[in-house]
CSV table of N, CA and C in Angstrom, one decimal:
chain,number,residue,atom,x,y,z
A,1,MET,N,47.4,6.5,-8.7
A,1,MET,CA,46.0,6.2,-8.8
A,1,MET,C,45.3,6.5,-7.5
A,2,ILE,N,44.2,7.3,-7.6
A,2,ILE,CA,43.5,7.6,-6.4
A,2,ILE,C,42.2,6.7,-6.3
A,3,LEU,N,42.0,6.0,-5.2
A,3,LEU,CA,40.9,5.1,-5.0
A,3,LEU,C,39.8,5.9,-4.3
A,4,PRO,N,38.5,5.5,-4.6
A,4,PRO,CA,37.4,6.1,-3.9
A,4,PRO,C,37.4,5.7,-2.4
A,5,VAL,N,36.8,6.5,-1.6
A,5,VAL,CA,36.8,6.2,-0.1
A,5,VAL,C,36.2,4.9,0.2
A,6,SER,N,35.2,4.4,-0.6
A,6,SER,CA,34.6,3.1,-0.3
A,6,SER,C,35.4,1.9,-0.7
A,7,ALA,N,36.6,2.2,-1.4
A,7,ALA,CA,37.4,1.0,-1.9
A,7,ALA,C,38.0,0.3,-0.7
A,8,GLY,N,37.9,-1.0,-0.7
A,8,GLY,CA,38.5,-1.8,0.3
A,8,GLY,C,37.6,-2.0,1.5
A,9,LYS,N,36.4,-1.3,1.6
A,9,LYS,CA,35.5,-1.6,2.7
A,9,LYS,C,34.6,-2.7,2.3
A,10,VAL,N,34.3,-3.6,3.3
A,10,VAL,CA,33.5,-4.8,3.1
A,10,VAL,C,32.2,-4.5,3.8
A,11,LYS,N,31.1,-4.8,3.0
A,11,LYS,CA,29.8,-4.7,3.6
A,11,LYS,C,29.5,-5.9,4.5
A,12,ARG,N,29.2,-5.7,5.7
A,12,ARG,CA,29.0,-6.8,6.7
A,12,ARG,C,27.6,-7.0,6.9
A,13,THR,N,27.2,-8.3,6.9
A,13,THR,CA,25.8,-8.7,7.3
A,13,THR,C,25.9,-9.5,8.6
A,14,LEU,N,24.9,-9.4,9.4
A,14,LEU,CA,25.0,-10.0,10.7
A,14,LEU,C,24.0,-11.2,10.7
A,15,CYS,N,24.5,-12.3,11.3
A,15,CYS,CA,23.6,-13.5,11.4
A,15,CYS,C,22.8,-13.3,12.7
A,16,LYS,N,21.9,-14.3,12.9
A,16,LYS,CA,21.0,-14.2,14.0
A,16,LYS,C,21.7,-14.0,15.4
A,17,GLY,N,22.8,-14.7,15.6
A,17,GLY,CA,23.5,-14.6,16.9
A,17,GLY,C,24.4,-13.4,17.1
A,18,CYS,N,24.6,-12.6,16.1
A,18,CYS,CA,25.5,-11.5,16.2
A,18,CYS,C,24.8,-10.2,16.4
A,19,THR,N,25.5,-9.3,17.1
A,19,THR,CA,24.9,-8.0,17.3
A,19,THR,C,26.0,-7.0,16.8
A,20,ALA,N,25.5,-5.8,16.5
A,20,ALA,CA,26.4,-4.7,15.9
A,20,ALA,C,27.5,-4.3,17.0
A,21,GLN,N,27.2,-4.5,18.3
A,21,GLN,CA,28.2,-4.1,19.3
A,21,GLN,C,29.4,-5.0,19.4
A,22,GLN,N,29.3,-6.2,18.8
A,22,GLN,CA,30.4,-7.2,18.9
A,22,GLN,C,31.6,-6.7,18.2
A,23,SER,N,32.8,-6.9,18.8
A,23,SER,CA,34.0,-6.4,18.1
A,23,SER,C,34.3,-7.3,16.9
A,24,ASN,N,33.8,-8.5,16.9
A,24,ASN,CA,34.2,-9.4,15.8
A,24,ASN,C,32.9,-10.0,15.2
A,25,PRO,N,32.1,-9.3,14.4
A,25,PRO,CA,30.9,-9.9,13.8
A,25,PRO,C,31.3,-11.0,12.8
A,26,CYS,N,30.3,-11.8,12.4
A,26,CYS,CA,30.6,-12.8,11.4
A,26,CYS,C,31.2,-12.2,10.1
A,27,PRO,N,32.2,-12.9,9.6
A,27,PRO,CA,32.8,-12.4,8.4
A,27,PRO,C,31.9,-12.5,7.2
A,28,PRO,N,32.2,-11.7,6.1
A,28,PRO,CA,31.3,-11.9,5.0
A,28,PRO,C,31.5,-13.2,4.3
A,29,PRO,N,30.5,-13.7,3.5
A,29,PRO,CA,30.7,-15.0,2.9
A,29,PRO,C,31.7,-14.9,1.8
A,30,ARG,N,32.4,-16.1,1.6
A,30,ARG,CA,33.4,-16.1,0.5
A,30,ARG,C,32.7,-16.4,-0.8
A,31,ARG,N,33.5,-16.3,-1.9
A,31,ARG,CA,32.9,-16.6,-3.2
A,31,ARG,C,32.3,-17.9,-3.3
A,32,GLY,N,31.1,-18.0,-3.8
A,32,GLY,CA,30.4,-19.2,-4.0
A,32,GLY,C,29.6,-19.6,-2.8
A,33,GLU,N,29.8,-19.0,-1.6
A,33,GLU,CA,29.0,-19.3,-0.4
A,33,GLU,C,27.8,-18.3,-0.3
A,34,SER,N,26.8,-18.7,0.4
A,34,SER,CA,25.7,-17.8,0.6
A,34,SER,C,25.9,-17.1,1.9
A,35,LYS,N,25.0,-16.2,2.2
A,35,LYS,CA,25.1,-15.4,3.5
A,35,LYS,C,24.9,-16.4,4.6
A,36,PRO,N,25.3,-16.0,5.8
A,36,PRO,CA,25.0,-16.8,7.0
A,36,PRO,C,23.5,-16.9,7.2
A,37,GLU,N,23.1,-18.0,7.8
A,37,GLU,CA,21.7,-18.2,8.0
A,37,GLU,C,21.1,-17.1,8.9
A,38,GLY,N,20.0,-16.5,8.4
A,38,GLY,CA,19.3,-15.5,9.1
A,38,GLY,C,19.9,-14.1,8.9
A,39,ALA,N,20.9,-14.0,8.0
A,39,ALA,CA,21.5,-12.7,7.8
A,39,ALA,C,20.5,-11.7,7.2
A,40,ASP,N,20.4,-10.5,7.7
A,40,ASP,CA,19.5,-9.5,7.2
A,40,ASP,C,20.3,-8.3,6.7
A,41,THR,N,19.9,-7.9,5.5
A,41,THR,CA,20.5,-6.6,5.0
A,41,THR,C,19.6,-5.5,5.5
A,42,MET,N,20.2,-4.4,5.9
A,42,MET,CA,19.4,-3.3,6.5
A,42,MET,C,18.9,-2.4,5.3
A,43,THR,N,17.7,-2.1,5.4
A,43,THR,CA,17.1,-1.2,4.4
A,43,THR,C,17.4,0.3,4.8
A,44,ALA,N,17.1,1.2,4.0
A,44,ALA,CA,17.3,2.6,4.3
A,44,ALA,C,16.5,3.0,5.5
A,45,PHE,N,15.3,2.5,5.6
A,45,PHE,CA,14.4,2.7,6.7
A,45,PHE,C,15.1,2.2,8.0
A,46,ASP,N,15.6,1.0,8.0
A,46,ASP,CA,16.3,0.5,9.2
A,46,ASP,C,17.4,1.3,9.6
A,47,LYS,N,18.2,1.7,8.6
A,47,LYS,CA,19.4,2.6,8.9
A,47,LYS,C,19.0,3.9,9.5
A,48,LYS,N,18.0,4.5,8.9
A,48,LYS,CA,17.5,5.8,9.4
A,48,LYS,C,17.0,5.7,10.9
A,49,VAL,N,16.2,4.8,11.2
A,49,VAL,CA,15.7,4.6,12.5
A,49,VAL,C,16.8,4.3,13.5
A,50,ASN,N,17.7,3.4,13.1
A,50,ASN,CA,18.8,3.1,14.0
A,50,ASN,C,19.7,4.3,14.3
A,51,GLN,N,20.0,5.1,13.3
A,51,GLN,CA,20.8,6.3,13.4
A,51,GLN,C,20.2,7.3,14.4
A,52,ILE,N,18.9,7.5,14.2
A,52,ILE,CA,18.2,8.4,15.1
A,52,ILE,C,18.1,7.9,16.5
A,53,ALA,N,17.9,6.6,16.6
A,53,ALA,CA,17.8,6.0,18.0
A,53,ALA,C,19.1,6.1,18.7
A,54,ALA,N,20.2,5.8,18.0
A,54,ALA,CA,21.5,5.9,18.6
A,54,ALA,C,21.9,7.3,19.0
A,55,ARG,N,21.5,8.3,18.1
A,55,ARG,CA,21.8,9.7,18.4
A,55,ARG,C,21.1,10.2,19.7
A,56,HIS,N,19.9,9.7,19.9
A,56,HIS,CA,19.1,10.2,21.0
A,56,HIS,C,19.1,9.2,22.2
A,57,ARG,N,19.8,8.0,22.0
A,57,ARG,CA,19.9,7.0,23.0
A,57,ARG,C,18.5,6.4,23.4
A,58,TRP,N,17.7,6.1,22.4
A,58,TRP,CA,16.4,5.5,22.6
A,58,TRP,C,16.5,4.0,22.7
A,59,ASN,N,15.6,3.4,23.4
A,59,ASN,CA,15.5,2.0,23.4
A,59,ASN,C,14.5,1.5,22.3
A,60,ILE,N,15.0,0.9,21.3
A,60,ILE,CA,14.1,0.5,20.1
A,60,ILE,C,14.1,-1.0,20.0
A,61,GLU,N,13.0,-1.5,19.4
A,61,GLU,CA,12.9,-2.9,19.1
A,61,GLU,C,12.1,-3.1,17.8
A,62,LYS,N,12.6,-3.9,16.9
A,62,LYS,CA,11.9,-4.2,15.6
A,62,LYS,C,10.7,-5.1,15.9
A,63,GLN,N,9.6,-4.7,15.4
A,63,GLN,CA,8.4,-5.4,15.6
A,63,GLN,C,8.5,-6.7,14.7
A,64,ALA,N,8.3,-7.8,15.3
A,64,ALA,CA,8.4,-9.1,14.6
A,64,ALA,C,7.0,-9.4,14.0
A,65,ARG,N,7.1,-10.0,12.8
A,65,ARG,CA,5.9,-10.5,12.1
A,65,ARG,C,4.8,-9.4,11.9
A,66,ALA,N,5.3,-8.3,11.6
A,66,ALA,CA,4.3,-7.2,11.3
A,66,ALA,C,4.0,-7.1,9.8
A,67,ALA,N,2.8,-6.7,9.5
A,67,ALA,CA,2.4,-6.6,8.1
A,67,ALA,C,3.3,-5.6,7.4
A,68,VAL,N,3.6,-4.5,8.1
A,68,VAL,CA,4.5,-3.5,7.6
A,68,VAL,C,5.6,-3.4,8.6
A,69,PRO,N,6.9,-3.5,8.1
A,69,PRO,CA,8.0,-3.4,9.0
A,69,PRO,C,8.0,-2.1,9.9
A,70,CYS,N,8.2,-2.3,11.2
A,70,CYS,CA,8.1,-1.1,12.0
A,70,CYS,C,9.0,-1.3,13.3
A,71,TYR,N,9.3,-0.2,13.9
A,71,TYR,CA,10.1,-0.3,15.2
A,71,TYR,C,9.2,0.3,16.3
A,72,ILE,N,9.4,-0.2,17.5
A,72,ILE,CA,8.7,0.3,18.7
A,72,ILE,C,9.8,1.0,19.5
A,73,ILE,N,9.5,2.3,19.9
A,73,ILE,CA,10.4,3.0,20.7
A,73,ILE,C,9.8,3.1,22.1
A,74,ALA,N,10.5,2.6,23.1
A,74,ALA,CA,9.9,2.7,24.5
A,74,ALA,C,10.3,4.0,25.1
A,75,ALA,N,9.3,4.6,25.8
A,75,ALA,CA,9.5,5.9,26.4
A,75,ALA,C,9.0,5.7,27.9
A,76,PRO,N,9.9,6.1,28.9
A,76,PRO,CA,9.5,5.9,30.3
A,76,PRO,C,8.4,6.8,30.7
A,77,THR,N,8.3,8.0,30.2
A,77,THR,CA,7.3,9.0,30.7
A,77,THR,C,6.6,9.6,29.5
A,78,TYR,N,5.5,10.3,29.8
A,78,TYR,CA,4.7,11.0,28.8
A,78,TYR,C,5.5,12.1,28.2
A,79,GLU,N,6.3,12.8,29.0
A,79,GLU,CA,7.2,13.9,28.5
A,79,GLU,C,8.2,13.3,27.5
A,80,ASP,N,8.8,12.2,27.8
A,80,ASP,CA,9.7,11.6,26.9
A,80,ASP,C,9.1,11.2,25.6
A,81,THR,N,7.8,10.7,25.6
A,81,THR,CA,7.1,10.4,24.4
A,81,THR,C,6.9,11.7,23.6
A,82,GLY,N,6.6,12.8,24.2
A,82,GLY,CA,6.5,14.1,23.5
A,82,GLY,C,7.8,14.5,22.8
A,83,LYS,N,8.9,14.2,23.5
A,83,LYS,CA,10.2,14.5,22.8
A,83,LYS,C,10.5,13.6,21.6
A,84,ILE,N,10.1,12.3,21.8
A,84,ILE,CA,10.3,11.4,20.7
A,84,ILE,C,9.5,11.8,19.5
A,85,VAL,N,8.2,12.1,19.7
A,85,VAL,CA,7.3,12.5,18.7
A,85,VAL,C,7.8,13.8,18.0
A,86,ALA,N,8.3,14.7,18.8
A,86,ALA,CA,8.9,16.0,18.2
A,86,ALA,C,10.0,15.7,17.3
A,87,VAL,N,10.9,14.8,17.6
A,87,VAL,CA,12.0,14.4,16.8
A,87,VAL,C,11.5,13.8,15.5
A,88,LEU,N,10.6,12.8,15.7
A,88,LEU,CA,10.1,12.1,14.5
A,88,LEU,C,9.3,13.0,13.6
A,89,ASN,N,8.6,14.0,14.1
A,89,ASN,CA,7.9,14.9,13.2
A,89,ASN,C,8.8,15.7,12.3
A,90,ARG,N,10.1,15.8,12.7
A,90,ARG,CA,11.1,16.5,11.8
A,90,ARG,C,11.7,15.6,10.7
A,91,CYS,N,11.4,14.3,10.8
A,91,CYS,CA,12.0,13.4,9.9
A,91,CYS,C,11.1,13.1,8.7
A,92,LYS,N,11.6,13.3,7.5
A,92,LYS,CA,10.8,13.1,6.3
A,92,LYS,C,10.8,11.6,6.1
A,93,GLY,N,9.7,11.1,5.6
A,93,GLY,CA,9.7,9.7,5.2
A,93,GLY,C,9.3,8.7,6.3
A,94,LEU,N,9.1,9.2,7.5
A,94,LEU,CA,8.7,8.4,8.7
A,94,LEU,C,7.3,8.7,9.1
A,95,TYR,N,6.5,7.7,9.5
A,95,TYR,CA,5.2,7.8,10.0
A,95,TYR,C,5.2,7.2,11.4
A,96,HIS,N,4.5,7.8,12.4
A,96,HIS,CA,4.6,7.3,13.7
A,96,HIS,C,3.2,7.3,14.4
A,97,GLU,N,3.0,6.4,15.3
A,97,GLU,CA,1.8,6.4,16.1
A,97,GLU,C,2.2,6.3,17.6
A,98,THR,N,1.5,7.0,18.4
A,98,THR,CA,1.8,6.9,19.9
A,98,THR,C,0.8,5.8,20.4
A,99,LEU,N,1.4,4.8,21.1
A,99,LEU,CA,0.6,3.8,21.6
A,99,LEU,C,0.2,4.1,23.1
A,100,THR,N,-1.1,3.9,23.4
A,100,THR,CA,-1.5,4.1,24.8
A,100,THR,C,-0.9,3.1,25.7
A,101,PRO,N,-0.6,3.5,26.9
A,101,PRO,CA,0.2,2.6,27.8
A,101,PRO,C,-0.7,1.6,28.4
A,102,ILE,N,-0.2,0.5,28.7
A,102,ILE,CA,-0.9,-0.5,29.5
A,102,ILE,C,-0.8,-0.1,31.0
A,103,HIS,N,0.4,0.4,31.3
A,103,HIS,CA,0.7,0.9,32.6
A,103,HIS,C,1.0,2.4,32.4
A,104,TYR,N,0.6,3.2,33.3
A,104,TYR,CA,0.8,4.7,33.1
A,104,TYR,C,2.3,5.1,33.3
A,105,GLU,N,3.1,4.2,33.7
A,105,GLU,CA,4.5,4.5,33.8
A,105,GLU,C,5.3,4.4,32.5
A,106,SER,N,4.8,3.7,31.5
A,106,SER,CA,5.5,3.5,30.3
A,106,SER,C,4.6,3.8,29.0
A,107,TRP,N,5.3,4.3,28.0
A,107,TRP,CA,4.7,4.7,26.8
A,107,TRP,C,5.5,4.1,25.6
A,108,ALA,N,4.9,4.1,24.4
A,108,ALA,CA,5.6,3.6,23.3
A,108,ALA,C,5.2,4.4,22.0
A,109,VAL,N,6.1,4.4,21.1
A,109,VAL,CA,5.8,5.1,19.8
A,109,VAL,C,6.2,4.1,18.7
A,110,LYS,N,5.3,3.8,17.8
A,110,LYS,CA,5.6,2.9,16.7
A,110,LYS,C,6.0,3.7,15.5
A,111,VAL,N,7.1,3.4,14.8
A,111,VAL,CA,7.6,4.1,13.7
A,111,VAL,C,7.6,3.2,12.4
A,112,TYR,N,7.0,3.8,11.4
A,112,TYR,CA,6.9,3.1,10.1
A,112,TYR,C,7.5,3.9,9.0
A,113,ASP,N,7.9,3.2,7.9
A,113,ASP,CA,8.3,3.9,6.7
A,113,ASP,C,7.0,4.5,6.1
A,114,ALA,N,6.9,5.8,5.8
A,114,ALA,CA,5.7,6.4,5.3
A,114,ALA,C,5.2,5.8,4.0
A,115,GLY,N,6.1,5.5,3.1
A,115,GLY,CA,5.7,4.9,1.8
A,115,GLY,C,5.2,3.5,1.9
A,116,GLN,N,5.7,2.7,2.8
A,116,GLN,CA,5.3,1.4,3.0
A,116,GLN,C,3.9,1.3,3.7
A,117,ILE,N,3.7,2.2,4.7
A,117,ILE,CA,2.4,2.2,5.4
A,117,ILE,C,1.3,2.8,4.4
A,118,ALA,N,1.6,3.7,3.6
A,118,ALA,CA,0.6,4.2,2.6
A,118,ALA,C,0.3,3.2,1.6
A,119,ALA,N,1.2,2.4,1.1
A,119,ALA,CA,0.9,1.4,0.2
A,119,ALA,C,0.1,0.3,0.8
A,120,TYR,N,0.4,-0.1,2.1
A,120,TYR,CA,-0.3,-1.1,2.8
A,120,TYR,C,-1.8,-0.7,3.0
A,121,ARG,N,-2.0,0.6,3.4
A,121,ARG,CA,-3.3,1.1,3.6
A,121,ARG,C,-4.1,1.1,2.3
A,122,GLU,N,-3.5,1.5,1.2
A,122,GLU,CA,-4.1,1.5,-0.1
A,122,GLU,C,-4.6,0.1,-0.5
A,123,ARG,N,-3.7,-0.9,-0.3
A,123,ARG,CA,-4.1,-2.3,-0.6
A,123,ARG,C,-5.3,-2.7,0.2
A,124,GLU,N,-5.3,-2.4,1.5
A,124,GLU,CA,-6.4,-2.8,2.4
A,124,GLU,C,-7.7,-2.1,2.0
A,125,ARG,N,-7.6,-0.8,1.5
A,125,ARG,CA,-8.7,-0.1,1.1
A,125,ARG,C,-9.3,-0.7,-0.2
A,126,GLN,N,-8.4,-1.1,-1.1
A,126,GLN,CA,-8.8,-1.8,-2.3
A,126,GLN,C,-9.5,-3.2,-2.0
A,127,LYS,N,-8.9,-3.9,-1.0
A,127,LYS,CA,-9.5,-5.2,-0.7
A,127,LYS,C,-10.9,-5.0,-0.2
A,128,ALA,N,-11.1,-4.0,0.7
A,128,ALA,CA,-12.4,-3.7,1.3
A,128,ALA,C,-13.4,-3.3,0.2
A,129,ALA,N,-13.0,-2.5,-0.8
A,129,ALA,CA,-13.8,-2.1,-1.9
A,129,ALA,C,-14.2,-3.2,-2.8
A,130,LEU,N,-13.3,-4.2,-3.0
A,130,LEU,CA,-13.6,-5.3,-3.8
A,130,LEU,C,-14.5,-6.3,-3.1
A,131,VAL,N,-14.4,-6.4,-1.8
A,131,VAL,CA,-15.3,-7.3,-1.1
A,131,VAL,C,-16.7,-6.7,-1.1
A,132,ASP,N,-16.8,-5.3,-0.9
A,132,ASP,CA,-18.1,-4.6,-1.0
A,132,ASP,C,-18.7,-4.8,-2.4
A,133,ALA,N,-17.9,-4.7,-3.5
A,133,ALA,CA,-18.4,-4.9,-4.8
A,133,ALA,C,-18.9,-6.3,-5.0
A,134,PHE,N,-18.3,-7.3,-4.4
A,134,PHE,CA,-18.7,-8.7,-4.5
A,134,PHE,C,-20.1,-8.8,-3.9
A,135,TYR,N,-20.3,-8.3,-2.7
A,135,TYR,CA,-21.6,-8.4,-2.0
A,135,TYR,C,-22.7,-7.6,-2.7
A,136,MET,N,-22.3,-6.5,-3.2
A,136,MET,CA,-23.3,-5.7,-4.0
A,136,MET,C,-23.8,-6.4,-5.2
A,137,ALA,N,-22.8,-7.0,-5.9
A,137,ALA,CA,-23.1,-7.8,-7.1
A,137,ALA,C,-23.9,-9.1,-6.8
A,138,LEU,N,-23.5,-9.7,-5.7
A,138,LEU,CA,-24.2,-10.9,-5.2
A,138,LEU,C,-25.7,-10.6,-4.9
A,139,LYS,N,-25.9,-9.4,-4.3
A,139,LYS,CA,-27.3,-9.0,-4.0
A,139,LYS,C,-28.1,-8.7,-5.3
A,140,ALA,N,-27.4,-8.0,-6.2
A,140,ALA,CA,-28.0,-7.6,-7.5
A,140,ALA,C,-28.3,-8.8,-8.4
A,141,ASN,N,-27.5,-9.8,-8.3
A,141,ASN,CA,-27.7,-11.0,-9.2
A,141,ASN,C,-28.5,-12.1,-8.5
A,142,GLY,N,-29.1,-11.8,-7.4
A,142,GLY,CA,-30.0,-12.8,-6.8
A,142,GLY,C,-29.2,-14.0,-6.2
A,143,GLY,N,-28.0,-13.8,-5.7
A,143,GLY,CA,-27.3,-14.9,-5.0
A,143,GLY,C,-26.4,-15.7,-5.9
A,144,ASP,N,-26.2,-15.3,-7.2
A,144,ASP,CA,-25.3,-16.1,-8.1
A,144,ASP,C,-23.8,-15.7,-7.8
A,145,GLN,N,-23.1,-16.6,-7.1
A,145,GLN,CA,-21.7,-16.3,-6.7
A,145,GLN,C,-20.8,-16.2,-7.9
A,146,ASN,N,-20.9,-16.9,-8.9
A,146,ASN,CA,-20.1,-16.9,-10.1
A,146,ASN,C,-20.2,-15.5,-10.8
A,147,ALA,N,-21.4,-15.1,-10.9
A,147,ALA,CA,-21.7,-13.8,-11.6
A,147,ALA,C,-21.1,-12.6,-10.7
A,148,ALA,N,-21.3,-12.8,-9.4
A,148,ALA,CA,-20.7,-11.8,-8.5
A,148,ALA,C,-19.2,-11.7,-8.5
A,149,LYS,N,-18.6,-12.9,-8.6
A,149,LYS,CA,-17.1,-12.9,-8.7
A,149,LYS,C,-16.7,-12.3,-10.1
A,150,ALA,N,-17.4,-12.6,-11.1
A,150,ALA,CA,-17.1,-12.0,-12.4
A,150,ALA,C,-17.2,-10.4,-12.4
A,151,ALA,N,-18.2,-10.0,-11.8
A,151,ALA,CA,-18.4,-8.5,-11.6
A,151,ALA,C,-17.3,-7.9,-10.7
A,152,GLN,N,-16.9,-8.6,-9.7
A,152,GLN,CA,-15.8,-8.2,-8.9
A,152,GLN,C,-14.5,-8.1,-9.7
A,153,ARG,N,-14.3,-9.1,-10.5
A,153,ARG,CA,-13.1,-9.1,-11.4
A,153,ARG,C,-13.1,-7.9,-12.3
A,154,GLU,N,-14.3,-7.6,-12.9
A,154,GLU,CA,-14.4,-6.4,-13.8
A,154,GLU,C,-14.0,-5.1,-13.0
A,155,LYS,N,-14.5,-5.0,-11.8
A,155,LYS,CA,-14.2,-3.8,-11.0
A,155,LYS,C,-12.7,-3.8,-10.7
A,156,ALA,N,-12.1,-4.9,-10.4
A,156,ALA,CA,-10.7,-4.9,-10.1
A,156,ALA,C,-9.9,-4.5,-11.3
A,157,VAL,N,-10.3,-4.8,-12.5
A,157,VAL,CA,-9.7,-4.4,-13.8
A,157,VAL,C,-9.8,-2.9,-13.9
A,158,GLN,N,-11.1,-2.4,-13.7
A,158,GLN,CA,-11.3,-0.9,-13.8
A,158,GLN,C,-10.5,-0.1,-12.8
A,159,TRP,N,-10.3,-0.6,-11.6
A,159,TRP,CA,-9.6,0.1,-10.5
A,159,TRP,C,-8.1,-0.2,-10.5
A,160,ASN,N,-7.6,-1.0,-11.5
A,160,ASN,CA,-6.2,-1.4,-11.6
A,160,ASN,C,-5.8,-2.1,-10.3
A,161,ALA,N,-6.7,-3.1,-9.8
A,161,ALA,CA,-6.4,-3.8,-8.5
A,161,ALA,C,-6.5,-5.3,-8.8
A,162,VAL,N,-6.0,-5.7,-9.9
A,162,VAL,CA,-6.0,-7.2,-10.2
A,162,VAL,C,-5.2,-8.0,-9.2
A,163,GLU,N,-4.0,-7.4,-8.8
A,163,GLU,CA,-3.2,-8.1,-7.8
A,163,GLU,C,-3.9,-8.3,-6.5
A,164,VAL,N,-4.7,-7.3,-6.1
A,164,VAL,CA,-5.4,-7.4,-4.9
A,164,VAL,C,-6.5,-8.5,-5.0
A,165,PHE,N,-7.2,-8.5,-6.2
A,165,PHE,CA,-8.2,-9.5,-6.5
A,165,PHE,C,-7.6,-10.9,-6.4
A,166,ASN,N,-6.4,-11.1,-7.0
A,166,ASN,CA,-5.8,-12.4,-7.0
A,166,ASN,C,-5.4,-12.8,-5.5
A,167,GLU,N,-5.0,-11.8,-4.8
A,167,GLU,CA,-4.6,-12.0,-3.4
A,167,GLU,C,-5.8,-12.5,-2.5
A,168,ILE,N,-7.0,-11.9,-2.8
A,168,ILE,CA,-8.2,-12.3,-2.1
A,168,ILE,C,-8.5,-13.8,-2.4
A,169,TYR,N,-8.3,-14.3,-3.6
A,169,TYR,CA,-8.7,-15.6,-4.0
A,169,TYR,C,-7.5,-16.6,-4.0
A,170,ALA,N,-6.4,-16.2,-3.4
A,170,ALA,CA,-5.2,-17.1,-3.4
A,170,ALA,C,-5.3,-18.1,-2.3
């Protein structure tokens, strides 16, 4: 019987105190146990950015508490920033922004998943449009907030943005 290559391999998750460079990371949880506290599974975006960073020996850091998950790549010079941007331009599915330096000696590039950043921007656009619809209806109805909210809800249904409407009033 021939087994597939993946047979016998165990998917490892890392807890908060572990790093990938450790020779002995936390073992996987046993049956009936949950993952170690703070264990994160890597998404395809995380794997892609980490592979590219390892290949090019970049210094990367995951942005904490960001609305859209992203990584910051530190570049010591402007020329290095150009090289990083050139590599990222060849990668499908990634969106990047070059951050202006606080000090002229260091630069940074923010890398996002293109699909996630597009979805986030669409939600923010819908939120702004719904807020504008509320104020336009408020002005048209002579200051009646309930009527303006009802008109805003109708617009949300028309634009298929009911989730965004509920998010505004949550």
